[in-house]
Amino acid sequence: MTPEEIADILKDKFGDKLTGQKFETAHPHVVVARDAWHEVAVFLRNDERLKFDMLRCISAVDLLEDEQFEAVYDLHSTNGALNAAQNWTERHEFCVRVRVPRDKPHIDSVADVWIAAEWHEREAYDLMGIVFDGHPDSVEGPQGPHPRRILCPDDWVGHPLRKDYVFPMEYNGIPAVTEHGQTRPIH
Amino acid sequence: MSWIENRFEEGMIITSVDWAINWGRKSSIWPMTFGLACCAIEMMAVGASRFDIDRFGAGAFRASPRQADLMIVAGTVTYKMASRVKRLYNQMAEPKYVMAMGACTIGGGPYFKHGYHVVKGVDLVVPVDIYVPGCPPRPEALLEGLMRLQDKIQHQSIARDRWTGAKKDAFAAATV
């Protein structure tokens, strides 16, 4: 199925919840409103025509100029059977993007739809600070529950891949910035 | 500092004992099995038959820091790993030595400027005896580093403080 056909199926079902689309690109995608994303995800997985049973990856994009974050969900369908050439007879892929404002970056978790989203969402929280509500591995933070960090230490401050991230001067007594005449400690 | 160090004045007997102790130490530097990143691959090559670190008596890679003399920090040390590196160093028994292998371990390497997660040199965490530059260093470079460490051990003396090299008065040390 082509991306246009998949988008038509989604439009019939959800209508104005699809806030944008782009097909003349190497990465054809639709943009889904934040409040409808979990519903759309369940539909994408369960619909007989689509059957997107695999979440390839979640990419987080920092749209600093638009004051937005964007989560990019790459979906893949392994529907069908292997043919003699060891290729899947029917498979298609699609991309859905969800945009949230930078000051309130909350997206519904889809870890209950695709189990692969579990650690992808943890990584997206750790490095970009997008909070996935209802994540199964949540911990309590100052601004409510958020996914547990996965790469940085648990007591790390900030989200390193944000464009406005400020490097720490020190972490747990270890000097972190050595450019400003930092001297080496005497052990 | 071990119990025997810095308790004697230098003399003919002490220097002879020094020679024997240092010969034993430098001929059996047991490294710790401690690879963090790609440098560990070169460290494994050094341990294997082509380069054969066992020629220098340092082929017994120990799986426990308590049995090891040398910690070869082979690879990128992240802030998350730094506390573990420090703990492993503290668990090693004296005399202990640290070799910083590769650019990341020496000073952050390619992550110096834009790496938010990398310690800018493992000497910010533990004291380092030998620096082996390279990205990653050739096995020969690691062997060279090991030989320089052997030189360093050969010039130790139980009459001197290992860390500062200072000679202390024997009687003052005994009364401490």
mmCIF file of C-alpha atoms in Angstrom:
data_model
loop_
_atom_site.group_PDB
_atom_site.id
_atom_site.type_symbol
_atom_site.label_atom_id
_atom_site.label_comp_id
_atom_site.label_asym_id
_atom_site.label_seq_id
_atom_site.Cartn_x
_atom_site.Cartn_y
_atom_site.Cartn_z
ATOM 1 C CA MET A 1 0.000 0.000 0.000
ATOM 2 C CA THR A 2 1.221 3.482 -0.772
ATOM 3 C CA PRO A 3 1.362 6.155 1.912
ATOM 4 C CA GLU A 4 -1.460 8.055 0.191
ATOM 5 C CA GLU A 5 -3.792 5.057 0.496
ATOM 6 C CA ILE A 6 -2.904 4.606 4.161
ATOM 7 C CA ALA A 7 -3.534 8.294 4.802
ATOM 8 C CA ASP A 8 -6.927 8.023 3.074
ATOM 9 C CA ILE A 9 -7.926 5.182 5.405
ATOM 10 C CA LEU A 10 -6.904 7.263 8.378
ATOM 11 C CA LYS A 11 -8.772 10.315 7.075
ATOM 12 C CA ASP A 12 -11.995 8.334 6.677
ATOM 13 C CA LYS A 13 -11.762 7.217 10.262
ATOM 14 C CA PHE A 14 -10.338 10.261 12.082
ATOM 15 C CA GLY A 15 -10.968 13.210 9.779
ATOM 16 C CA ASP A 16 -9.789 16.459 11.307
ATOM 17 C CA LYS A 17 -7.527 14.749 13.854
ATOM 18 C CA LEU A 18 -4.964 14.576 11.074
ATOM 19 C CA THR A 19 -3.462 18.036 11.153
ATOM 20 C CA GLY A 20 -0.943 17.725 8.369
ATOM 21 C CA GLN A 21 0.601 15.485 5.769
ATOM 22 C CA LYS A 22 3.532 15.357 3.397
ATOM 23 C CA PHE A 23 4.083 12.759 0.711
ATOM 24 C CA GLU A 24 6.556 14.355 -1.728
ATOM 25 C CA THR A 25 9.498 13.418 0.428
ATOM 26 C CA ALA A 26 11.720 10.510 1.230
ATOM 27 C CA HIS A 27 9.852 10.105 4.491
ATOM 28 C CA PRO A 28 6.102 10.396 3.744
ATOM 29 C CA HIS A 29 4.116 11.041 6.877
ATOM 30 C CA VAL A 30 0.980 12.447 8.443
ATOM 31 C CA VAL A 31 0.769 14.625 11.528
ATOM 32 C CA VAL A 32 -1.707 13.499 14.175
ATOM 33 C CA ALA A 33 -3.192 15.682 16.903
ATOM 34 C CA ARG A 34 -1.869 14.893 20.345
ATOM 35 C CA ASP A 35 -5.221 14.009 21.961
ATOM 36 C CA ALA A 36 -6.053 11.439 19.274
ATOM 37 C CA TRP A 37 -2.678 9.743 19.046
ATOM 38 C CA HIS A 38 -3.347 6.714 21.264
ATOM 39 C CA GLU A 39 -6.630 6.006 19.493
ATOM 40 C CA VAL A 40 -4.930 6.295 16.104
ATOM 41 C CA ALA A 41 -2.153 3.969 17.266
ATOM 42 C CA VAL A 42 -4.604 1.249 18.290
ATOM 43 C CA PHE A 43 -6.384 1.638 14.940
ATOM 44 C CA LEU A 44 -3.146 1.428 12.989
ATOM 45 C CA ARG A 45 -2.221 -1.793 14.717
ATOM 46 C CA ASN A 46 -5.613 -3.512 14.670
ATOM 47 C CA ASP A 47 -7.153 -2.503 11.352
ATOM 48 C CA GLU A 48 -7.306 -5.436 8.945
ATOM 49 C CA ARG A 49 -6.044 -3.412 5.978
ATOM 50 C CA LEU A 50 -3.138 -1.782 7.815
ATOM 51 C CA LYS A 51 -1.957 -4.156 10.561
ATOM 52 C CA PHE A 52 1.102 -2.163 11.567
ATOM 53 C CA ASP A 53 2.406 -4.714 14.015
ATOM 54 C CA MET A 54 5.899 -3.316 14.368
ATOM 55 C CA LEU A 55 7.138 -0.006 15.682
ATOM 56 C CA ARG A 56 10.537 0.540 14.147
ATOM 57 C CA CYS A 57 11.652 3.533 16.108
ATOM 58 C CA ILE A 58 10.620 6.743 17.774
ATOM 59 C CA SER A 59 12.650 9.803 16.872
ATOM 60 C CA ALA A 60 12.385 13.001 18.839
ATOM 61 C CA VAL A 61 12.906 16.287 17.013
ATOM 62 C CA ASP A 62 13.499 19.624 18.683
ATOM 63 C CA LEU A 63 11.710 22.315 16.642
ATOM 64 C CA LEU A 64 13.144 25.216 18.598
ATOM 65 C CA GLU A 65 11.952 27.919 16.180
ATOM 66 C CA ASP A 66 8.339 26.648 16.352
ATOM 67 C CA GLU A 67 8.506 26.152 20.124
ATOM 68 C CA GLN A 68 7.595 22.515 19.574
ATOM 69 C CA PHE A 69 8.824 18.986 20.013
ATOM 70 C CA GLU A 70 8.010 16.340 17.482
ATOM 71 C CA ALA A 71 7.868 12.599 18.033
ATOM 72 C CA VAL A 72 8.318 10.623 14.815
ATOM 73 C CA TYR A 73 6.880 7.104 14.878
ATOM 74 C CA ASP A 74 8.116 4.814 12.112
ATOM 75 C CA LEU A 75 5.716 1.952 11.594
ATOM 76 C CA HIS A 76 6.204 -1.221 9.655
ATOM 77 C CA SER A 77 3.800 -3.998 8.783
ATOM 78 C CA THR A 78 4.967 -7.575 8.488
ATOM 79 C CA ASN A 79 1.524 -8.669 7.381
ATOM 80 C CA GLY A 80 1.454 -11.507 4.841
ATOM 81 C CA ALA A 81 3.656 -14.516 4.368
ATOM 82 C CA LEU A 82 7.171 -15.239 3.174
ATOM 83 C CA ASN A 83 7.315 -16.104 -0.516
ATOM 84 C CA ALA A 84 9.869 -18.258 -2.287
ATOM 85 C CA ALA A 85 12.347 -15.380 -2.539
ATOM 86 C CA GLN A 86 12.171 -14.984 1.219
ATOM 87 C CA ASN A 87 10.430 -11.643 0.892
ATOM 88 C CA TRP A 88 7.215 -10.694 2.581
ATOM 89 C CA THR A 89 4.331 -10.853 0.088
ATOM 90 C CA GLU A 90 2.664 -7.797 1.500
ATOM 91 C CA ARG A 91 4.260 -5.207 3.632
ATOM 92 C CA HIS A 92 4.128 -1.489 3.923
ATOM 93 C CA GLU A 93 5.517 1.214 6.083
ATOM 94 C CA PHE A 94 4.290 4.529 7.268
ATOM 95 C CA CYS A 95 5.302 7.406 9.455
ATOM 96 C CA VAL A 96 3.198 9.325 11.957
ATOM 97 C CA ARG A 97 4.336 12.487 13.659
ATOM 98 C CA VAL A 98 2.959 14.026 16.814
ATOM 99 C CA ARG A 99 3.760 17.615 17.727
ATOM 100 C CA VAL A 100 3.606 19.053 21.227
ATOM 101 C CA PRO A 101 4.462 22.496 22.618
ATOM 102 C CA ARG A 102 7.870 22.818 24.236
ATOM 103 C CA ASP A 103 6.535 24.150 27.513
ATOM 104 C CA LYS A 104 4.137 21.227 27.975
ATOM 105 C CA PRO A 105 5.685 18.224 26.191
ATOM 106 C CA HIS A 106 3.208 15.481 27.071
ATOM 107 C CA ILE A 107 2.279 12.638 24.700
ATOM 108 C CA ASP A 108 0.233 9.544 25.512
ATOM 109 C CA SER A 109 2.406 6.468 25.805
ATOM 110 C CA VAL A 110 1.872 3.767 23.189
ATOM 111 C CA ALA A 111 3.902 1.144 25.062
ATOM 112 C CA ASP A 112 0.669 -0.804 25.563
ATOM 113 C CA VAL A 113 0.141 -0.869 21.786
ATOM 114 C CA TRP A 114 3.682 -1.682 20.687
ATOM 115 C CA ILE A 115 5.943 -3.081 23.392
ATOM 116 C CA ALA A 116 8.934 -1.721 21.473
ATOM 117 C CA ALA A 117 7.847 1.768 22.433
ATOM 118 C CA GLU A 118 8.756 1.076 26.043
ATOM 119 C CA TRP A 119 12.449 1.812 25.867
ATOM 120 C CA HIS A 120 12.166 4.176 22.907
ATOM 121 C CA GLU A 121 9.962 6.424 25.005
ATOM 122 C CA ARG A 122 12.373 6.197 27.902
ATOM 123 C CA GLU A 123 15.172 7.292 25.598
ATOM 124 C CA ALA A 124 13.103 10.108 24.129
ATOM 125 C CA TYR A 125 12.367 11.319 27.634
ATOM 126 C CA ASP A 126 15.964 10.974 28.760
ATOM 127 C CA LEU A 127 17.570 12.852 25.903
ATOM 128 C CA MET A 128 14.812 15.209 24.705
ATOM 129 C CA GLY A 129 12.482 15.532 27.658
ATOM 130 C CA ILE A 130 9.229 14.491 26.006
ATOM 131 C CA VAL A 131 7.045 13.093 28.799
ATOM 132 C CA PHE A 132 5.014 10.038 27.825
ATOM 133 C CA ASP A 133 1.941 9.838 30.024
ATOM 134 C CA GLY A 134 0.932 6.388 31.190
ATOM 135 C CA HIS A 135 4.312 4.828 30.531
ATOM 136 C CA PRO A 136 4.617 1.449 32.334
ATOM 137 C CA ASP A 137 8.058 2.291 33.753
ATOM 138 C CA SER A 138 7.292 5.711 35.196
ATOM 139 C CA VAL A 139 8.894 7.382 38.164
ATOM 140 C CA GLU A 140 7.673 10.350 40.138
ATOM 141 C CA GLY A 141 9.287 13.690 39.346
ATOM 142 C CA PRO A 142 8.776 17.285 40.403
ATOM 143 C CA GLN A 143 6.329 17.840 37.535
ATOM 144 C CA GLY A 144 4.494 14.545 37.949
ATOM 145 C CA PRO A 145 5.315 11.066 36.673
ATOM 146 C CA HIS A 146 7.677 10.634 33.754
ATOM 147 C CA PRO A 147 9.452 7.636 32.162
ATOM 148 C CA ARG A 148 12.561 6.435 33.936
ATOM 149 C CA ARG A 149 15.844 7.580 32.416
ATOM 150 C CA ILE A 150 17.657 4.973 30.349
ATOM 151 C CA LEU A 151 21.064 6.340 29.290
ATOM 152 C CA CYS A 152 21.984 9.192 31.595
ATOM 153 C CA PRO A 153 22.352 8.614 35.335
ATOM 154 C CA ASP A 154 19.115 8.814 37.305
ATOM 155 C CA ASP A 155 20.159 12.054 39.008
ATOM 156 C CA TRP A 156 21.113 13.809 35.770
ATOM 157 C CA VAL A 157 19.773 17.329 35.343
ATOM 158 C CA GLY A 158 18.270 18.358 32.025
ATOM 159 C CA HIS A 159 17.877 16.649 28.683
ATOM 160 C CA PRO A 160 21.144 16.704 26.731
ATOM 161 C CA LEU A 161 19.903 16.661 23.134
ATOM 162 C CA ARG A 162 17.677 19.716 23.464
ATOM 163 C CA LYS A 163 18.946 22.568 21.379
ATOM 164 C CA ASP A 164 18.933 24.929 24.372
ATOM 165 C CA TYR A 165 20.698 22.477 26.684
ATOM 166 C CA VAL A 166 23.372 24.014 28.896
ATOM 167 C CA PHE A 167 26.316 21.772 29.690
ATOM 168 C CA PRO A 168 26.831 21.193 33.403
ATOM 169 C CA MET A 169 29.965 22.615 35.011
ATOM 170 C CA GLU A 170 30.246 19.664 37.341
ATOM 171 C CA TYR A 171 28.633 16.316 37.941
ATOM 172 C CA ASN A 172 28.947 14.630 41.345
ATOM 173 C CA GLY A 173 32.219 16.401 42.050
ATOM 174 C CA ILE A 174 33.743 15.576 38.651
ATOM 175 C CA PRO A 175 34.550 18.712 36.653
ATOM 176 C CA ALA A 176 32.548 18.510 33.446
ATOM 177 C CA VAL A 177 33.828 21.521 31.515
ATOM 178 C CA THR A 178 37.574 21.689 31.094
ATOM 179 C CA GLU A 179 37.762 24.585 28.669
ATOM 180 C CA HIS A 180 37.787 27.438 31.164
ATOM 181 C CA GLY A 181 41.208 26.918 32.670
ATOM 182 C CA GLN A 182 40.055 23.882 34.579
ATOM 183 C CA THR A 183 42.903 22.379 36.554
ATOM 184 C CA ARG A 184 43.344 18.690 37.145
ATOM 185 C CA PRO A 185 42.781 17.490 40.710
ATOM 186 C CA ILE A 186 45.684 16.277 42.821
ATOM 187 C CA HIS A 187 44.851 12.807 44.027
ATOM 188 C CA MET B 1 50.793 3.209 50.451
ATOM 189 C CA SER B 2 51.575 -0.211 51.709
ATOM 190 C CA TRP B 3 52.684 -0.917 55.269
ATOM 191 C CA ILE B 4 56.333 -1.338 54.381
ATOM 192 C CA GLU B 5 56.762 1.861 52.451
ATOM 193 C CA ASN B 6 58.361 4.970 53.850
ATOM 194 C CA ARG B 7 59.630 3.321 57.043
ATOM 195 C CA PHE B 8 63.337 3.037 56.247
ATOM 196 C CA GLU B 9 66.250 5.182 55.245
ATOM 197 C CA GLU B 10 68.039 4.346 52.060
ATOM 198 C CA GLY B 11 71.049 2.099 52.432
ATOM 199 C CA MET B 12 72.702 -0.877 50.871
ATOM 200 C CA ILE B 13 70.301 -3.387 52.382
ATOM 201 C CA ILE B 14 67.231 -1.321 51.530
ATOM 202 C CA THR B 15 68.218 -0.823 47.926
ATOM 203 C CA SER B 16 68.837 -4.558 47.554
ATOM 204 C CA VAL B 17 65.450 -5.345 49.048
ATOM 205 C CA ASP B 18 63.993 -2.696 46.772
ATOM 206 C CA TRP B 19 65.450 -4.412 43.768
ATOM 207 C CA ALA B 20 63.954 -7.752 44.715
ATOM 208 C CA ILE B 21 60.530 -6.365 45.588
ATOM 209 C CA ASN B 22 60.344 -4.247 42.455
ATOM 210 C CA TRP B 23 61.485 -7.125 40.296
ATOM 211 C CA GLY B 24 58.662 -9.210 41.662
ATOM 212 C CA ARG B 25 56.110 -6.461 41.240
ATOM 213 C CA LYS B 26 57.036 -5.477 37.732
ATOM 214 C CA SER B 27 57.255 -9.056 36.530
ATOM 215 C CA SER B 28 53.726 -9.944 37.555
ATOM 216 C CA ILE B 29 51.499 -6.965 36.896
ATOM 217 C CA TRP B 30 48.102 -8.576 36.824
ATOM 218 C CA PRO B 31 45.665 -6.357 34.964
ATOM 219 C CA MET B 32 41.972 -6.193 35.660
ATOM 220 C CA THR B 33 39.510 -7.375 33.027
ATOM 221 C CA PHE B 34 38.050 -3.961 32.449
ATOM 222 C CA GLY B 35 37.135 -2.950 28.935
ATOM 223 C CA LEU B 36 34.736 -0.066 28.443
ATOM 224 C CA ALA B 37 34.683 0.568 24.701
ATOM 225 C CA CYS B 38 36.578 -0.045 21.477
ATOM 226 C CA CYS B 39 39.996 0.217 23.171
ATOM 227 C CA ALA B 40 39.115 -3.033 24.892
ATOM 228 C CA ILE B 41 39.355 -4.788 21.524
ATOM 229 C CA GLU B 42 42.978 -3.694 21.252
ATOM 230 C CA MET B 43 43.520 -4.775 24.839
ATOM 231 C CA MET B 44 42.190 -8.212 23.940
ATOM 232 C CA ALA B 45 44.559 -8.304 20.978
ATOM 233 C CA VAL B 46 47.410 -7.548 23.362
ATOM 234 C CA GLY B 47 46.304 -10.435 25.505
ATOM 235 C CA ALA B 48 46.155 -12.827 22.570
ATOM 236 C CA SER B 49 49.033 -14.738 21.040
ATOM 237 C CA ARG B 50 50.113 -12.308 18.329
ATOM 238 C CA PHE B 51 51.190 -9.556 20.712
ATOM 239 C CA ASP B 52 51.139 -11.613 23.896
ATOM 240 C CA ILE B 53 51.249 -9.425 26.987
ATOM 241 C CA ASP B 54 52.126 -12.598 28.905
ATOM 242 C CA ARG B 55 55.736 -12.124 27.807
ATOM 243 C CA PHE B 56 55.874 -9.368 30.413
ATOM 244 C CA GLY B 57 54.144 -11.365 33.105
ATOM 245 C CA ALA B 58 50.979 -9.325 32.732
ATOM 246 C CA GLY B 59 48.796 -11.853 31.002
ATOM 247 C CA ALA B 60 46.708 -12.936 33.968
ATOM 248 C CA PHE B 61 43.637 -10.784 33.480
ATOM 249 C CA ARG B 62 41.793 -10.992 36.777
ATOM 250 C CA ALA B 63 38.037 -10.801 36.960
ATOM 251 C CA SER B 64 38.159 -9.229 40.411
ATOM 252 C CA PRO B 65 39.697 -5.877 41.348
ATOM 253 C CA ARG B 66 40.890 -7.406 44.612
ATOM 254 C CA GLN B 67 43.321 -9.658 42.740
ATOM 255 C CA ALA B 68 44.514 -7.058 40.247
ATOM 256 C CA ASP B 69 47.502 -4.718 40.316
ATOM 257 C CA LEU B 70 46.793 -2.702 37.203
ATOM 258 C CA MET B 71 43.600 -1.149 35.965
ATOM 259 C CA ILE B 72 43.792 -0.535 32.233
ATOM 260 C CA VAL B 73 40.956 1.929 31.687
ATOM 261 C CA ALA B 74 40.305 0.917 28.101
ATOM 262 C CA GLY B 75 37.597 3.057 26.591
ATOM 263 C CA THR B 76 35.249 5.963 27.038
ATOM 264 C CA VAL B 77 34.418 6.687 30.664
ATOM 265 C CA THR B 78 30.936 8.152 30.994
ATOM 266 C CA TYR B 79 29.674 9.984 34.046
ATOM 267 C CA LYS B 80 27.477 7.025 34.772
ATOM 268 C CA MET B 81 30.527 4.765 34.733
ATOM 269 C CA ALA B 82 32.801 7.155 36.649
ATOM 270 C CA SER B 83 31.447 6.201 40.054
ATOM 271 C CA ARG B 84 31.962 2.526 39.182
ATOM 272 C CA VAL B 85 35.518 3.201 38.021
ATOM 273 C CA LYS B 86 36.249 4.920 41.303
ATOM 274 C CA ARG B 87 34.737 2.098 43.306
ATOM 275 C CA LEU B 88 36.713 -0.539 41.405
ATOM 276 C CA TYR B 89 39.883 1.459 41.958
ATOM 277 C CA ASN B 90 39.170 1.666 45.672
ATOM 278 C CA GLN B 91 38.614 -2.089 45.794
ATOM 279 C CA MET B 92 42.050 -2.844 44.368
ATOM 280 C CA ALA B 93 44.777 -3.781 46.833
ATOM 281 C CA GLU B 94 48.001 -1.794 47.078
ATOM 282 C CA PRO B 95 50.256 -1.527 45.174
ATOM 283 C CA LYS B 96 47.893 -0.502 42.403
ATOM 284 C CA TYR B 97 48.465 1.238 39.130
ATOM 285 C CA VAL B 98 46.194 2.824 36.565
ATOM 286 C CA MET B 99 46.854 3.046 32.866
ATOM 287 C CA ALA B 100 44.720 5.447 30.821
ATOM 288 C CA MET B 101 44.397 3.846 27.411
ATOM 289 C CA GLY B 102 43.177 5.870 24.452
ATOM 290 C CA ALA B 103 42.164 9.435 23.736
ATOM 291 C CA CYS B 104 38.799 9.302 25.545
ATOM 292 C CA THR B 105 40.361 8.141 28.766
ATOM 293 C CA ILE B 106 43.212 10.627 28.615
ATOM 294 C CA GLY B 107 41.155 13.738 28.015
ATOM 295 C CA GLY B 108 37.719 13.070 26.596
ATOM 296 C CA GLY B 109 39.002 12.534 23.075
ATOM 297 C CA PRO B 110 36.446 13.193 20.351
ATOM 298 C CA TYR B 111 33.827 13.837 23.041
ATOM 299 C CA PHE B 112 35.778 16.671 24.629
ATOM 300 C CA LYS B 113 33.801 19.519 23.128
ATOM 301 C CA HIS B 114 30.282 18.271 22.477
ATOM 302 C CA GLY B 115 30.046 15.083 24.521
ATOM 303 C CA TYR B 116 27.706 15.771 27.393
ATOM 304 C CA HIS B 117 28.186 12.329 28.884
ATOM 305 C CA VAL B 118 31.935 11.722 28.828
ATOM 306 C CA VAL B 119 34.357 12.408 31.663
ATOM 307 C CA LYS B 120 37.052 14.703 30.285
ATOM 308 C CA GLY B 121 39.868 12.415 31.293
ATOM 309 C CA VAL B 122 39.808 9.581 33.792
ATOM 310 C CA ASP B 123 42.448 11.398 35.847
ATOM 311 C CA LEU B 124 39.594 13.558 37.082
ATOM 312 C CA VAL B 125 38.317 10.446 38.843
ATOM 313 C CA VAL B 126 41.302 8.249 39.742
ATOM 314 C CA PRO B 127 45.079 8.938 39.731
ATOM 315 C CA VAL B 128 46.702 7.770 36.515
ATOM 316 C CA ASP B 129 50.259 6.413 36.239
ATOM 317 C CA ILE B 130 50.657 5.898 32.505
ATOM 318 C CA TYR B 131 48.920 7.548 29.562
ATOM 319 C CA VAL B 132 48.803 5.603 26.306
ATOM 320 C CA PRO B 133 47.619 7.882 23.480
ATOM 321 C CA GLY B 134 45.879 6.680 20.355
ATOM 322 C CA CYS B 135 42.363 6.183 19.092
ATOM 323 C CA PRO B 136 42.555 3.333 19.796
ATOM 324 C CA PRO B 137 46.262 2.738 20.537
ATOM 325 C CA ARG B 138 48.011 0.010 18.639
ATOM 326 C CA PRO B 139 48.766 -3.094 20.680
ATOM 327 C CA GLU B 140 52.436 -2.195 20.473
ATOM 328 C CA ALA B 141 51.622 1.138 22.104
ATOM 329 C CA LEU B 142 49.921 -0.619 24.990
ATOM 330 C CA LEU B 143 52.946 -2.880 25.393
ATOM 331 C CA GLU B 144 55.129 0.216 25.379
ATOM 332 C CA GLY B 145 52.944 1.672 28.103
ATOM 333 C CA LEU B 146 53.326 -1.506 30.099
ATOM 334 C CA MET B 147 57.108 -1.352 29.757
ATOM 335 C CA ARG B 148 57.127 2.249 30.911
ATOM 336 C CA LEU B 149 55.050 1.186 33.898
ATOM 337 C CA GLN B 150 57.650 -1.495 34.616
ATOM 338 C CA ASP B 151 60.328 1.223 34.528
ATOM 339 C CA LYS B 152 58.274 3.239 36.954
ATOM 340 C CA ILE B 153 57.907 0.292 39.305
ATOM 341 C CA GLN B 154 61.623 -0.480 39.030
ATOM 342 C CA HIS B 155 62.451 2.950 40.426
ATOM 343 C CA GLN B 156 60.177 2.690 43.426
ATOM 344 C CA SER B 157 61.768 2.412 46.820
ATOM 345 C CA ILE B 158 60.367 1.375 50.137
ATOM 346 C CA ALA B 159 62.316 4.309 51.578
ATOM 347 C CA ARG B 160 60.201 6.777 49.677
ATOM 348 C CA ASP B 161 56.560 7.611 49.595
ATOM 349 C CA ARG B 162 55.171 6.116 46.445
ATOM 350 C CA TRP B 163 52.870 9.016 45.655
ATOM 351 C CA THR B 164 55.058 12.000 46.489
ATOM 352 C CA GLY B 165 58.518 10.491 46.164
ATOM 353 C CA ALA B 166 59.428 12.206 49.429
ATOM 354 C CA LYS B 167 62.023 10.726 51.757
ATOM 355 C CA LYS B 168 60.910 10.725 55.340
ATOM 356 C CA ASP B 169 62.907 10.353 58.517
ATOM 357 C CA ALA B 170 62.762 6.685 59.535
ATOM 358 C CA PHE B 171 62.274 7.365 63.218
ATOM 359 C CA ALA B 172 59.543 9.908 62.573
ATOM 360 C CA ALA B 173 57.712 7.392 60.420
ATOM 361 C CA ALA B 174 58.052 4.703 63.072
ATOM 362 C CA THR B 175 56.506 6.868 65.750
ATOM 363 C CA VAL B 176 53.475 7.832 63.714
#
